[in-house]
Structures are given as structure tokens and as C-alpha cells.
mmCIF file of C-alpha atoms in Angstrom:
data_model
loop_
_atom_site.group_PDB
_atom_site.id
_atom_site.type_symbol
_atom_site.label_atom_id
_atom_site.label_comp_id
_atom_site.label_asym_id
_atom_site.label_seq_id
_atom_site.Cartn_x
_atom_site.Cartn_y
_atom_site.Cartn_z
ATOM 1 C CA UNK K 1 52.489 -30.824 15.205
ATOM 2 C CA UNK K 2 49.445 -29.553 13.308
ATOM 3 C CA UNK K 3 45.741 -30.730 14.640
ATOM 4 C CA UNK K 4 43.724 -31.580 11.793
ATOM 5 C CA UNK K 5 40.254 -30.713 12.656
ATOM 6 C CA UNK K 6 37.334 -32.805 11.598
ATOM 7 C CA UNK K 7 34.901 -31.518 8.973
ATOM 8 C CA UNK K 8 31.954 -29.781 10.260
ATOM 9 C CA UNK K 9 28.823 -32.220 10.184
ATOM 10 C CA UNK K 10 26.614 -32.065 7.651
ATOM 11 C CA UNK K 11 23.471 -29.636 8.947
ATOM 12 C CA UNK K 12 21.116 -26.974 7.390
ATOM 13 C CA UNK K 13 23.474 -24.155 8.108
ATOM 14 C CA UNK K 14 26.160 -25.826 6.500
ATOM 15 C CA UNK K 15 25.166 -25.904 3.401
ATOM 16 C CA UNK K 16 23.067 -22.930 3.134
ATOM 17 C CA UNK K 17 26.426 -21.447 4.320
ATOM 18 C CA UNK K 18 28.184 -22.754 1.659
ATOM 19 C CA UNK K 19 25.692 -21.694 -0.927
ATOM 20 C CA UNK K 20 26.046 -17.925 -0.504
ATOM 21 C CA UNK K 21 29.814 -18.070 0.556
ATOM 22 C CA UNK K 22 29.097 -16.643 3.950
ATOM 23 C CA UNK K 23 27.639 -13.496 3.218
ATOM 24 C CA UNK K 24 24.008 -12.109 2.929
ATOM 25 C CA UNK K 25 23.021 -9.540 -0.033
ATOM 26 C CA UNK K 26 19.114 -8.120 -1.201
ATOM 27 C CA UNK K 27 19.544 -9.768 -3.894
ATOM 28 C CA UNK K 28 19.624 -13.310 -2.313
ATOM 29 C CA UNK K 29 16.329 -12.500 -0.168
ATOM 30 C CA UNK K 30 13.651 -15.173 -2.227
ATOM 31 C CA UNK K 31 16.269 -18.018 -2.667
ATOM 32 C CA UNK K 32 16.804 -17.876 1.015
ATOM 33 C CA UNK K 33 12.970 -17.651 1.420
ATOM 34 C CA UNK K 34 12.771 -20.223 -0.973
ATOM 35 C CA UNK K 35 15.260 -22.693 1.182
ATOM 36 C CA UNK K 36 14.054 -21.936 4.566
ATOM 37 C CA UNK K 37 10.200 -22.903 3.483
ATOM 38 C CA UNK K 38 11.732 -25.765 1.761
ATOM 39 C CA UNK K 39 13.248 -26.953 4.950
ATOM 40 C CA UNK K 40 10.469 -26.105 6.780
ATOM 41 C CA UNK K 41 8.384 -28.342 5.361
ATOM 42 C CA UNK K 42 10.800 -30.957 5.470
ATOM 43 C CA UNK K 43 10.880 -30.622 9.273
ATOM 44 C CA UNK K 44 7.152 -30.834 9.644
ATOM 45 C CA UNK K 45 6.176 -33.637 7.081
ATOM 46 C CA UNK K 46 5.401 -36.069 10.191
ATOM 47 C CA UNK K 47 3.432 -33.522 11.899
ATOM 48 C CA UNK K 48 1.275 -32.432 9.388
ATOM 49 C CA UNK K 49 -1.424 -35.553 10.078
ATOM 50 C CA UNK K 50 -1.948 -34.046 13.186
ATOM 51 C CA UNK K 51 -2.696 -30.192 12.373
ATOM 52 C CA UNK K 52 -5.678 -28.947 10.783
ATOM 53 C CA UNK K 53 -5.019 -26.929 7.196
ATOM 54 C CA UNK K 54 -4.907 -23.581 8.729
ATOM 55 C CA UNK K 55 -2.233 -24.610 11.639
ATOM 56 C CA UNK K 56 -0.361 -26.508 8.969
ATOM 57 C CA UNK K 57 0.446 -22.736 7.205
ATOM 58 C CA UNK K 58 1.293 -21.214 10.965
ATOM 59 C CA UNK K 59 3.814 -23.737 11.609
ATOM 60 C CA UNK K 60 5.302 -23.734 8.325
ATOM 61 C CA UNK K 61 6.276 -20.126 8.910
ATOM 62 C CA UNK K 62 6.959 -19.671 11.890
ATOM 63 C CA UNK K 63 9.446 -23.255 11.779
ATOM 64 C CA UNK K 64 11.102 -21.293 8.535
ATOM 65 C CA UNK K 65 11.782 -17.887 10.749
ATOM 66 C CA UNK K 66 13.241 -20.332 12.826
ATOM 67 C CA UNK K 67 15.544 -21.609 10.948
ATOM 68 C CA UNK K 68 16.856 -18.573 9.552
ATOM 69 C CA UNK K 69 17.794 -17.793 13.134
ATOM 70 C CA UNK K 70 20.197 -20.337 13.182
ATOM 71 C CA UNK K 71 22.324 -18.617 10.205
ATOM 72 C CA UNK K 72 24.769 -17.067 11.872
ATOM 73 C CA UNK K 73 26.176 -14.895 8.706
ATOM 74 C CA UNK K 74 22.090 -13.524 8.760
ATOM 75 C CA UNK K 75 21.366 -10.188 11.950
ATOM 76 C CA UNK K 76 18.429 -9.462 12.460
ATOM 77 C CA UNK K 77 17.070 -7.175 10.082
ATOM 78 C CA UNK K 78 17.864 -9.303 7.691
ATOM 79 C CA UNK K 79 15.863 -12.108 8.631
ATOM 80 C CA UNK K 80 13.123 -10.198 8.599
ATOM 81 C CA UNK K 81 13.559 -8.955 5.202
ATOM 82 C CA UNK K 82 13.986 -12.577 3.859
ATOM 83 C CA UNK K 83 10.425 -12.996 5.052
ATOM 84 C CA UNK K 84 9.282 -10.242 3.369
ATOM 85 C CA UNK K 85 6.285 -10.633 1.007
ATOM 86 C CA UNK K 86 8.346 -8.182 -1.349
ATOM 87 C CA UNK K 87 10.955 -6.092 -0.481
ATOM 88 C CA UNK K 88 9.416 -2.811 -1.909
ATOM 89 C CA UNK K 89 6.537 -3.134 0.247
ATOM 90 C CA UNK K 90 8.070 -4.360 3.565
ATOM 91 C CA UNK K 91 5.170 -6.361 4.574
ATOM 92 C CA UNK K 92 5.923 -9.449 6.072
ATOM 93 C CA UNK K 93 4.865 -12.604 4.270
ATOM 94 C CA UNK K 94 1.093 -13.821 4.795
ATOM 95 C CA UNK K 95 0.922 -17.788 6.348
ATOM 96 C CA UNK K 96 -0.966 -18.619 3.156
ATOM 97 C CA UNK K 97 1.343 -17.120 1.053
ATOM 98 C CA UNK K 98 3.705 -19.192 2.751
ATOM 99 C CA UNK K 99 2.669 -22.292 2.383
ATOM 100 C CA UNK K 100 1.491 -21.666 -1.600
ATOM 101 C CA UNK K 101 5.047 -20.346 -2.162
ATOM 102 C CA UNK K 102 6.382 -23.735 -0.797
ATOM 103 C CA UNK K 103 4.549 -25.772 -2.881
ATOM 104 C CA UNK K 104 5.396 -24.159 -5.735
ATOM 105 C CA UNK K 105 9.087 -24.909 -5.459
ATOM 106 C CA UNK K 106 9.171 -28.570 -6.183
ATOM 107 C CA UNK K 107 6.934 -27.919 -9.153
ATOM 108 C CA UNK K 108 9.571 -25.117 -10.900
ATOM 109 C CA UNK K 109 12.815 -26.999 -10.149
ATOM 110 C CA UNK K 110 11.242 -29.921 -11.734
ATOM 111 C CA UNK K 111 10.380 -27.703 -14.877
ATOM 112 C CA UNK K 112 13.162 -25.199 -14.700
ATOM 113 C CA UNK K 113 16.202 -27.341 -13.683
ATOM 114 C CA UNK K 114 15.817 -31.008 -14.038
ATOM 115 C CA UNK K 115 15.271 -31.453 -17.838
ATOM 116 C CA UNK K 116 18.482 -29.352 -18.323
ATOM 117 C CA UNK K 117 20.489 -31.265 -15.487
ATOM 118 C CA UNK K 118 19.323 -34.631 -17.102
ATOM 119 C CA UNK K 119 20.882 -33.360 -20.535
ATOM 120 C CA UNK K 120 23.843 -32.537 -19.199
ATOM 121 C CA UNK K 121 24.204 -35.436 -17.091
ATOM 122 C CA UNK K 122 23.595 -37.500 -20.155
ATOM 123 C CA UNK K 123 26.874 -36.453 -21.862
ATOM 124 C CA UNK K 124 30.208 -38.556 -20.835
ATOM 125 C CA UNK K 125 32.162 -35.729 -20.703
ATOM 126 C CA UNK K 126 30.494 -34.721 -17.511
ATOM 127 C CA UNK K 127 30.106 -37.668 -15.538
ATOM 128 C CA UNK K 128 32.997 -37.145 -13.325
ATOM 129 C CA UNK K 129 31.709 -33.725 -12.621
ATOM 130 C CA UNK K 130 31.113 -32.665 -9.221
ATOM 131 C CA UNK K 131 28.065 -31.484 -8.205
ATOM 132 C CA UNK K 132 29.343 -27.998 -8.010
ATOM 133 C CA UNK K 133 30.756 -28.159 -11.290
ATOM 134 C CA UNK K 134 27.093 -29.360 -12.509
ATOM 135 C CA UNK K 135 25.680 -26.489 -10.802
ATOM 136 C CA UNK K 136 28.427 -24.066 -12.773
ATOM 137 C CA UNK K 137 27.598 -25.473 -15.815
ATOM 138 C CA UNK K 138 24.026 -25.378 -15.915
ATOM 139 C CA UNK K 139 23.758 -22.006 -14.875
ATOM 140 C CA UNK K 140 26.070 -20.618 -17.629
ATOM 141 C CA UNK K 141 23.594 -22.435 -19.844
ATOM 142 C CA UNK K 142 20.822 -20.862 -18.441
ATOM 143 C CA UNK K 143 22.563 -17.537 -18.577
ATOM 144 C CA UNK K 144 23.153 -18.006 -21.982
ATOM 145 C CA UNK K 145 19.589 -18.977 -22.665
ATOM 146 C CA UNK K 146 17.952 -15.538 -21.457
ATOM 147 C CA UNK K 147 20.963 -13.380 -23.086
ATOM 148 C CA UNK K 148 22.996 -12.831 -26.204
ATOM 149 C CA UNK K 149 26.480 -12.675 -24.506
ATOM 150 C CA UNK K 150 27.463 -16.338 -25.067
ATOM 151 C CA UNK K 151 30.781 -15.780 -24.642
ATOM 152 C CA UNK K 152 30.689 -13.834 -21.278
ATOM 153 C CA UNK K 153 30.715 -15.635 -18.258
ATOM 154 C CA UNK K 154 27.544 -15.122 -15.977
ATOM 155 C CA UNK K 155 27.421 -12.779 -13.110
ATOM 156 C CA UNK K 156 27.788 -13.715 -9.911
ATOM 157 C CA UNK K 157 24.201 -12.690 -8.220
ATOM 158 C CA UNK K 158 22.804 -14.165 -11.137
ATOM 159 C CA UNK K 159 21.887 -17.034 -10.029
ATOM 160 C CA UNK K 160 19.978 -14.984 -7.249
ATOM 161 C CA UNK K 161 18.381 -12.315 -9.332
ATOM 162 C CA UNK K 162 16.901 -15.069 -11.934
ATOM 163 C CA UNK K 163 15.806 -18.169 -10.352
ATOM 164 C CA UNK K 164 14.780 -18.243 -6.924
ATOM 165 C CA UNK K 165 14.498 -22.119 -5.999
ATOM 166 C CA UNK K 166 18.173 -22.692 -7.876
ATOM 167 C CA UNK K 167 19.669 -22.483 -3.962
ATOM 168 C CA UNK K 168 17.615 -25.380 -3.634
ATOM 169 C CA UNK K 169 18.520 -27.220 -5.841
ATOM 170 C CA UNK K 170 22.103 -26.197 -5.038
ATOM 171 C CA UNK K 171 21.729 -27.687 -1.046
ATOM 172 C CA UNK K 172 19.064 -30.501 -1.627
ATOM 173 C CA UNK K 173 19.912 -31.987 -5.354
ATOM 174 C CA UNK K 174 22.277 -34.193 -6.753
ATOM 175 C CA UNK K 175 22.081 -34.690 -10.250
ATOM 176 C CA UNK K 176 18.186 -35.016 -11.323
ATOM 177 C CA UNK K 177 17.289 -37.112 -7.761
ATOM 178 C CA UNK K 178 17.539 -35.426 -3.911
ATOM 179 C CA UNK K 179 20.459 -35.997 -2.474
ATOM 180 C CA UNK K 180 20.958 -39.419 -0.555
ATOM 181 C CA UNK K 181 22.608 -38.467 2.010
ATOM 182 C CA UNK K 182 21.351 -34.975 3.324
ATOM 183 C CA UNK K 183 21.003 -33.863 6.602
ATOM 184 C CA UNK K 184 17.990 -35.262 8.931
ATOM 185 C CA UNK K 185 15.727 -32.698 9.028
ATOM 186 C CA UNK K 186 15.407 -31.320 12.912
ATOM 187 C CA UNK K 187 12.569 -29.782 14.367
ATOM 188 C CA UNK K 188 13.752 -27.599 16.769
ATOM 189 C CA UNK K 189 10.886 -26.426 18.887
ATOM 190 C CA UNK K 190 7.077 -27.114 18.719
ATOM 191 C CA UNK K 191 5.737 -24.201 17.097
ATOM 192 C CA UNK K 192 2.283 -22.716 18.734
ATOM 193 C CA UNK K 193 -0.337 -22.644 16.468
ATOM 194 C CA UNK K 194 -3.865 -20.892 16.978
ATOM 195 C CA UNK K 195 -6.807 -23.497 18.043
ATOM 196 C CA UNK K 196 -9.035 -21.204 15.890
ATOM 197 C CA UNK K 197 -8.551 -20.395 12.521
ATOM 198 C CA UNK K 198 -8.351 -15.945 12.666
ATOM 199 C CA UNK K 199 -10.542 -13.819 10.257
ATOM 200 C CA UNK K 200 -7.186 -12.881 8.767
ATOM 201 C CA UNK K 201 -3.926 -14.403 8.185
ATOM 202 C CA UNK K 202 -2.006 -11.236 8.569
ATOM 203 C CA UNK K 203 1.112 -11.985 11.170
ATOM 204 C CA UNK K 204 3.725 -9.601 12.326
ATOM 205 C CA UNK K 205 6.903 -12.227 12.455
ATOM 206 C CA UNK K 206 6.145 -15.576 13.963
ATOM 207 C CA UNK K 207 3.138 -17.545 15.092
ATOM 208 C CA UNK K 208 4.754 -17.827 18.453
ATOM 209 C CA UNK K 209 6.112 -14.024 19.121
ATOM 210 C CA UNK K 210 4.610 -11.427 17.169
ATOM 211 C CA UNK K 211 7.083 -8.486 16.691
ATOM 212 C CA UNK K 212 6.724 -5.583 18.356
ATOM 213 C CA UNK K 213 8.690 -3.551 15.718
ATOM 214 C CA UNK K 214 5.974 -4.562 12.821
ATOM 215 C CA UNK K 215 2.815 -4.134 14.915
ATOM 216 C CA UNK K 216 3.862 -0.452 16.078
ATOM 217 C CA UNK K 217 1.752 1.536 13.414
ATOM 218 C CA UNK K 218 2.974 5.124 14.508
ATOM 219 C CA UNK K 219 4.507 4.967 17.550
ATOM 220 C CA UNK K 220 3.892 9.120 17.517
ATOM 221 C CA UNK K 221 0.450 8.825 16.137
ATOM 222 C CA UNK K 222 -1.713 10.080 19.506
ATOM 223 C CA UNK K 223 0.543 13.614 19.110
ATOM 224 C CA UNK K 224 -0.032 14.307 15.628
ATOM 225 C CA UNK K 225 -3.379 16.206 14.561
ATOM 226 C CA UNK K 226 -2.431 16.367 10.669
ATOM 227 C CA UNK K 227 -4.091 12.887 9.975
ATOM 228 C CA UNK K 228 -6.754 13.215 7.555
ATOM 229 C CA UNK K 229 -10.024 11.395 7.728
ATOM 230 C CA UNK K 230 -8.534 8.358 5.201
ATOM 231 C CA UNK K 231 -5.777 7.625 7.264
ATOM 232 C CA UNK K 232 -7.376 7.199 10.323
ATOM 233 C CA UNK K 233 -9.720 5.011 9.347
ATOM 234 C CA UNK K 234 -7.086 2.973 7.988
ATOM 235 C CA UNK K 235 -4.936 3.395 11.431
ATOM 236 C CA UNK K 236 -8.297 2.058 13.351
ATOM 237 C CA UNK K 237 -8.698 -0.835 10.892
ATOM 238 C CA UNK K 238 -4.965 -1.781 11.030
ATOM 239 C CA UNK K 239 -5.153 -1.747 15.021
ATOM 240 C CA UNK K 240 -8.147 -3.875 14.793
ATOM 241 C CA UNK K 241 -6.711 -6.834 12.598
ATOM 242 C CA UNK K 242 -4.168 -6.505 14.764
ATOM 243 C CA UNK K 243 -5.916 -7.291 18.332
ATOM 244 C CA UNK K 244 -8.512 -9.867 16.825
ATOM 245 C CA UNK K 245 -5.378 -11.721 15.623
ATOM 246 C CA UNK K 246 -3.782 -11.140 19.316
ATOM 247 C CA UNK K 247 -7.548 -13.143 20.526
ATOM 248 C CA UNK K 248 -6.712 -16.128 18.502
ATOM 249 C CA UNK K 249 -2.900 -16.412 20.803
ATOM 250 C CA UNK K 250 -4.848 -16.300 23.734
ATOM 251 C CA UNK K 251 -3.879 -19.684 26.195
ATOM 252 C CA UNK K 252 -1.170 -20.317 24.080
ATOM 253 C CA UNK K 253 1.367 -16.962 24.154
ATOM 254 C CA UNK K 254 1.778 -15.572 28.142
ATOM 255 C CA UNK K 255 -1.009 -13.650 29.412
ATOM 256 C CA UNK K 256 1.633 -11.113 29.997
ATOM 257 C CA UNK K 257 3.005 -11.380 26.459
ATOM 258 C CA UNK K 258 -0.388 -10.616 25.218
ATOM 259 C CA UNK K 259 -0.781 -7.550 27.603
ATOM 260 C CA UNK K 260 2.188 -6.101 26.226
ATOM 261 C CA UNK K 261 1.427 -6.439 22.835
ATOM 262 C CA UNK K 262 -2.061 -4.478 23.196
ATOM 263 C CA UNK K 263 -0.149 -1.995 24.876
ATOM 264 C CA UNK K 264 2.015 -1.529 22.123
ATOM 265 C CA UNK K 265 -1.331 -1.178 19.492
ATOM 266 C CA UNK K 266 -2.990 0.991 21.912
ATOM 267 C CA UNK K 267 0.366 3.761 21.943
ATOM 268 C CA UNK K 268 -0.480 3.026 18.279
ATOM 269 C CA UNK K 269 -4.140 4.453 17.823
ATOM 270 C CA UNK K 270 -4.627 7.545 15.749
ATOM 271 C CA UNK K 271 -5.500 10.672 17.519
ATOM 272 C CA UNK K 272 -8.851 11.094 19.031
ATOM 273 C CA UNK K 273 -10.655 13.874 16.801
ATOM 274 C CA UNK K 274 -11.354 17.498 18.260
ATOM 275 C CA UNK K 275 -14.496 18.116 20.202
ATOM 276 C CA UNK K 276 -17.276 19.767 17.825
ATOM 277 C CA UNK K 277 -18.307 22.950 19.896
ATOM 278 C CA UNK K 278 -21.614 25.162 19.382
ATOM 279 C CA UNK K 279 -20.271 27.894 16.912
ATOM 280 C CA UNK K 280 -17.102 27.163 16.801
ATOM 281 C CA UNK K 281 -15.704 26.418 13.006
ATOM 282 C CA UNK K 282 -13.706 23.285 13.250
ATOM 283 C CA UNK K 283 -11.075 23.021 10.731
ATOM 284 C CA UNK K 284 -11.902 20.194 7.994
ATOM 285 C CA UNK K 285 -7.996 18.802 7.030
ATOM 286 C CA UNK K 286 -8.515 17.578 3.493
ATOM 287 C CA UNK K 287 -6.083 15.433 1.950
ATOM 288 C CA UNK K 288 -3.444 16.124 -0.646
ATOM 289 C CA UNK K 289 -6.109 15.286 -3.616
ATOM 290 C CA UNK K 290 -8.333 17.739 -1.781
ATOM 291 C CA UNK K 291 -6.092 20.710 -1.051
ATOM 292 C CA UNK K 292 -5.099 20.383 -4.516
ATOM 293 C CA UNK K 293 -8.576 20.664 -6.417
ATOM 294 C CA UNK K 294 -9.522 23.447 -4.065
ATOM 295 C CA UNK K 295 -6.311 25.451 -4.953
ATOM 296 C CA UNK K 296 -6.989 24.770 -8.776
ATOM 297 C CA UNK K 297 -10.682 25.774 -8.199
ATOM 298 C CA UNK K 298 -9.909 29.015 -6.340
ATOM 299 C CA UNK K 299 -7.526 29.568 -9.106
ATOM 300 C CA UNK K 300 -9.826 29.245 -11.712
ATOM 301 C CA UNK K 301 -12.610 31.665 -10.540
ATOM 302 C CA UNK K 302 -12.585 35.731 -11.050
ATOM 303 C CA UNK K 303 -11.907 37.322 -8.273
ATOM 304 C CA UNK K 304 -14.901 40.210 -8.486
ATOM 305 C CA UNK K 305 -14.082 43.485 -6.437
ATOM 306 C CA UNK K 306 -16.629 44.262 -3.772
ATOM 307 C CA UNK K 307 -19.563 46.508 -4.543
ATOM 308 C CA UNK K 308 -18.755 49.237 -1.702
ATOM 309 C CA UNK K 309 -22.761 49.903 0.183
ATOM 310 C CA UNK K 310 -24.105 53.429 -0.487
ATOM 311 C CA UNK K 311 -25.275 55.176 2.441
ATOM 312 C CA UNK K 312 -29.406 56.124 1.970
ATOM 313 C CA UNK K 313 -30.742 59.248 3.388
ATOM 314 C CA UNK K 314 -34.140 59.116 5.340
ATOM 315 C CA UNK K 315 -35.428 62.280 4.281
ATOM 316 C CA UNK K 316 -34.587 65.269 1.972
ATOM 317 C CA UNK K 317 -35.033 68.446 2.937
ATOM 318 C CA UNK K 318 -36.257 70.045 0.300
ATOM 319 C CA UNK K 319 -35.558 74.175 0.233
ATOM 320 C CA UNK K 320 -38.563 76.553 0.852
ATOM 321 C CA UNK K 321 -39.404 78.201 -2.975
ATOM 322 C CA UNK K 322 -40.622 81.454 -2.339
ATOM 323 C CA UNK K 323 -44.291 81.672 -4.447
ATOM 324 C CA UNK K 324 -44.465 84.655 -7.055
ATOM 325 C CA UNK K 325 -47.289 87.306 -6.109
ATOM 326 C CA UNK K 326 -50.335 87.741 -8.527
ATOM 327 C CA UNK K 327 -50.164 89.254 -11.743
ATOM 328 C CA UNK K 328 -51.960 92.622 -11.720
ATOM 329 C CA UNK K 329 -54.586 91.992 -14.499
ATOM 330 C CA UNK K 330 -55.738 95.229 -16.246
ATOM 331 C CA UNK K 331 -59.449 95.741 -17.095
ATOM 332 C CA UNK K 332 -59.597 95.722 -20.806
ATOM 333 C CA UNK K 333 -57.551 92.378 -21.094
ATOM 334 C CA UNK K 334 -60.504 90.821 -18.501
ATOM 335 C CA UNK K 335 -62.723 88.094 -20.118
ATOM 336 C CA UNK K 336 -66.300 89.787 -21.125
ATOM 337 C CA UNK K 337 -69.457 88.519 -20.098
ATOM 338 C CA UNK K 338 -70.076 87.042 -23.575
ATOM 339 C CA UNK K 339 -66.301 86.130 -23.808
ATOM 340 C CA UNK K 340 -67.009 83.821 -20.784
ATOM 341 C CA UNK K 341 -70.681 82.534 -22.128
ATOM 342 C CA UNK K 342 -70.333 82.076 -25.901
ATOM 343 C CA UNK K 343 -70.696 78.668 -27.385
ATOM 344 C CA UNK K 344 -66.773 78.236 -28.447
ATOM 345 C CA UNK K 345 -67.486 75.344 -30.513
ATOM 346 C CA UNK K 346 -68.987 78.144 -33.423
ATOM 347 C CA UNK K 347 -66.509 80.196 -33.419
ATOM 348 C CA UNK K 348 -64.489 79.228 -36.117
ATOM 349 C CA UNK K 349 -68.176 79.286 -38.561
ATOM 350 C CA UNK K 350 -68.568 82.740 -37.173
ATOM 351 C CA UNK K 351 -64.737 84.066 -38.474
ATOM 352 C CA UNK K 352 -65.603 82.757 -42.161
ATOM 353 C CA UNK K 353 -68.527 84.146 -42.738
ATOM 354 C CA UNK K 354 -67.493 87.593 -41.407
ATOM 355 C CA UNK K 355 -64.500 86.988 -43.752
ATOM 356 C CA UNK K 356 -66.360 86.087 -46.393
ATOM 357 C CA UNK K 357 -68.160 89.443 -46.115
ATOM 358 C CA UNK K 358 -65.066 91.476 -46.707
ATOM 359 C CA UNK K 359 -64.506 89.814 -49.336
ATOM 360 C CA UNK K 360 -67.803 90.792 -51.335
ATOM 361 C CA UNK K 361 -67.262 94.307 -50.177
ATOM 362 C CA UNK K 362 -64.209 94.562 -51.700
ATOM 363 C CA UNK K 363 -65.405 93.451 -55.140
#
């Protein structure tokens, strides 16, 4: 004889089950962000009176990371990359952004889904509908809407890829109103929350355990010289976020908790720079911007060949030129007395006129 079993009770992994048949794709990453802030907030309506604004965006997240721990279809990895704040960048998502991605999600199903669920709910021929079968229709509709195939059926990670909160509406809906008989939500620990409110909202996983994977900046950084200037400042300033957000923990994580996670930022630091030594040229590493312009700039200039240095003598030795001896002079060819004594300007009045002479002689 057969045992029938009982049906599973009604509970936030039920249904969230149901929704994505079991199985976890990238593609379903914001609407099962979307449902575990929804149900976080659910969880901590009657504790929100008793938290300051600050806390209230702590506890939301780290109750949401929580419940995605109870999906059992979900490992690890995954559940981190549901809280992603997008899934190119890997960073996890911010508190704030949290808590203003919550509130947005009553505001778009009201806009997005209602008004279409009220029109269809509105014609007899789908009164006896199920739920499901409502949720079928409408999103053929809206697939229909954004594309010209009307006649092909809509894909099945559509509903994923194109409307985010549609999960919720899915789980926590029926017809236009919330469901009357969903689940009690259930708290399932108290959440730690800082006492005062951190200079930054940056987190790691949780408010409660900070992961050790996400704060490990380079886990090889201290052995690794090639880190330009840029990047270690950035390295430093990442480190210190890190520990002033570690402060704000402190009385409410173990001290030993704490201890470990400074540990884990200190293995983290960039390396320490090389000691500057008295004539020693210390090698500048620029980065890739920098090593580029200075290749296109050595590039660009003519190389000129060296000038090779002439060697200049100190002295020339100059050769010995042997003098010539004195001309022997002969007597007649010696300068007379009056040669030596006449007044040489009048000589050239003293050739006419004896010219002049032959002349008249001549006639």
C-alpha cells in the first residue's frame, strides 16, 4: 500500500522553489535579488521602529543573504552573485543600494504588472484561471508588447532577462491584491547591526560576517614589485575602507573574528616601496599610459649620430727654416749720397722739364 505524503508547507523556499523550477541560472540573478529584499523587508517590518535609518539598511541585507541561504537549489557562489551590485563588476551590493532597490519594487509591479493583470482579470474567459495560468498569460502579452513575433511563444528566461520584480509577483500576488494566505514571514536570527553609522557603506557579504574571500585585495600583493604608483594608492585606500568599516563591528562581531579579519587586509597591503639610496638610480615603473607615450615619443625623435671628440695638440713644433745669407750688393747699384738725400716729392717736376728740353732740341 502506497503512503501518500502530505504537501510540503507553505514557506519562502517553497515557492521561490517553485518559481525557477529548481534550478539557478545568471540570468535569474536580480529577480532573486529582487525576492530575497522583498522578503526581507517583510521579515523586519515590526522591527524597523526600533532601528535607526542606517541599521534599518544593515539588517535588510544582511536578513536577505540570509535567506538565500536557506535555498537549497542555490551553493555558494551563487549566493554571492545574486547579491551582486552587477554582475560585470562583481562588487557586492552597497546597504543603501539595498534598501533603495527594495523600495522600488512595490512601486514597478504596481506600474508594470497590475494594470495589465486587472485587464485580464476583467475578461470572463479568464476567471477560472489559475494563478499560474494568469502569470502565463500576462507574460506572453508582455512579450508581445516589446517584440514583433506575435505569434511565437516567449522564451523561457524571459521573464528573467526583462522584468526583474515579475518573480515577485509570481510568489507574493494573486490577481491585482497580495496573496491572502502566504507564508508568515520568519525572522530567523537577529541580525547585528553597527551602533555607529560608518563613513562608508561598503560591506563585503553580511553585516554580521564579513567575507574573507571579498576583503582579500591581492592575497600575493606584498611579493609583487610591478605595482605602479596608481594602484597602490588605490590598494592603501581599499585596505583602509576596509578596517574603518571593521571599527564600526567592534563589541558586536568576536574580538577574535575581528583579529582575523585585519589579518587577512594586512596579507593584503601593497608592497612597501624600495629604499631611495644616495646615487643610486631607482627605477620609476610608469604605467601602461606612460610606457606607451614614452615609446611613441622616443619614436618620434631623430636619432642624431654622435659627434666623435677630436684630440687637440698642446704645442706644434714648428721645423727650423734655415735663413738665406745676404745678397752681395755691388758698388754701382749702391744708393748715392744725393740718391739717399734728394727731396723725392720733386722728382716727377724734375723728369718733365728735362723732357721737355729734348723736345725743343729736337725741333
Amino acid at each position: 500500500m502506497s503512503t501518500v505524503m502530505p504537501p510540503a508547507p507553505d514557506s519562502f523556499q517553497v515557492r521561490v522553489t517553485a518559481a525557477v523550477k529548481g534550478h539557478y541560472q545568471t540570468s535569474m540573478r536580480r529577480s532573486l535579488q529582487s525576492v530575497a529584499l522583498y522578503e526581507a523587508d517583510r521579515c523586519l517590518k515590526n522591527r524597523y521602529s526600533q532601528l535607526r535609518p542606517f541599521q534599518k539598511k544593515y539588517a535588510l541585507f544582511a536578513t536577505a543573504v540570509d535567506l538565500l541561504g536557506t535555498l537549497d537549489f542555490l551553493n555558494e557562489y551563487h549566493r554571492q552573485e545574486i547579491m551582486f551590485r552587477t554582475n560585470a563588476s562583481k562588487e557586492p551590493l552597497a546597504p543603501d543600494l539595498a534598501w533603495r532597490r527594495m523600495k522600488l519594487i512595490t512601486r514597478e509591479i504596481n506600474q508594470t504588472i497590475l494594470p495589465k493583470a486587472k485587464l485580464l482579470l476583467e475578461d470572463d474567459a479568464n476567471k477560472e484561471n489559475s494563478h499560474e495560468e494568469i502569470c502565463e498569460i500576462l507574460l506572453q502579452n508582455m512579450f508581445e508588447d516589446n517584440s514583433e513575433k506575435n505569434s511565437k511563444p516567449y522564451p523561457s528566461m524571459w521573464e528573467f532577462n526583462h522584468n526583474n520584480v515579475f518573480s515577485v509577483y509570481r510568489i507574493y500576488f494573486r490577481g491585482v491584491t497580495l496573496d491572502p494566505n502566504i507564508f508568515p514571514a520568519r525572522l530567523f536570527r537577529m541580525v547585528p547591526v553597527p551602533l555607529k553609522k560608518p563613513d562608508t557603506f561598503r560591506m563585503a557579504h553580511d553585516a554580521s560576517s564579513l567575507a574573507l574571500a571579498n576583503m582579500t585585495i591581492n592575497a600575493n600583493g606584498r611579493n609583487n614589485f610591478d605595482v605602479s604608483e596608481d594602484d597602490r594608492r588605490a590598494m592603501l585606500k581599499e585596505v583602509k575602507d576596509h578596517t574603518e568599516l571593521l571599527k564600526s563591528f567592534e563589541g558586536i562581531v568576536p574580538d577574535e573574528e575581528i583579529a582575523k579579519r585585519k589579518r587577512a587586509l594586512y596579507a593584503a597591503l601593497p608592497p612597501v616601496p624600495p629604499p631611495y639610496v644616495a646615487g643610486a638610480v631607482v627605477p620609476v615603473i610608469a604605467g601602461k599610459r606612460q610606457r606607451k607615450k614614452a615609446k611613441v615619443a622616443g619614436a618620434a625623435k631623430p636619432q642624431i649620430p654622435a659627434i666623435p671628440a677630436m684630440s687637440i695638440p698642446t704645442a706644434v713644433a714648428t721645423p727650423e727654416v734655415a735663413k738665406p745669407k745676404a745678397a752681395t750688393v755691388p758698388e754701382t747699384a749702391k744708393p748715392t749720397a744725393m740718391d739717399e738725400g734728394d727731396d723725392w716729392e720733386n722728382v716727377d717736376a724734375v723728369v718733365k722739364e728735362e723732357e721737355q728740353a729734348k723736345v725743343t732740341v729736337a725741333v
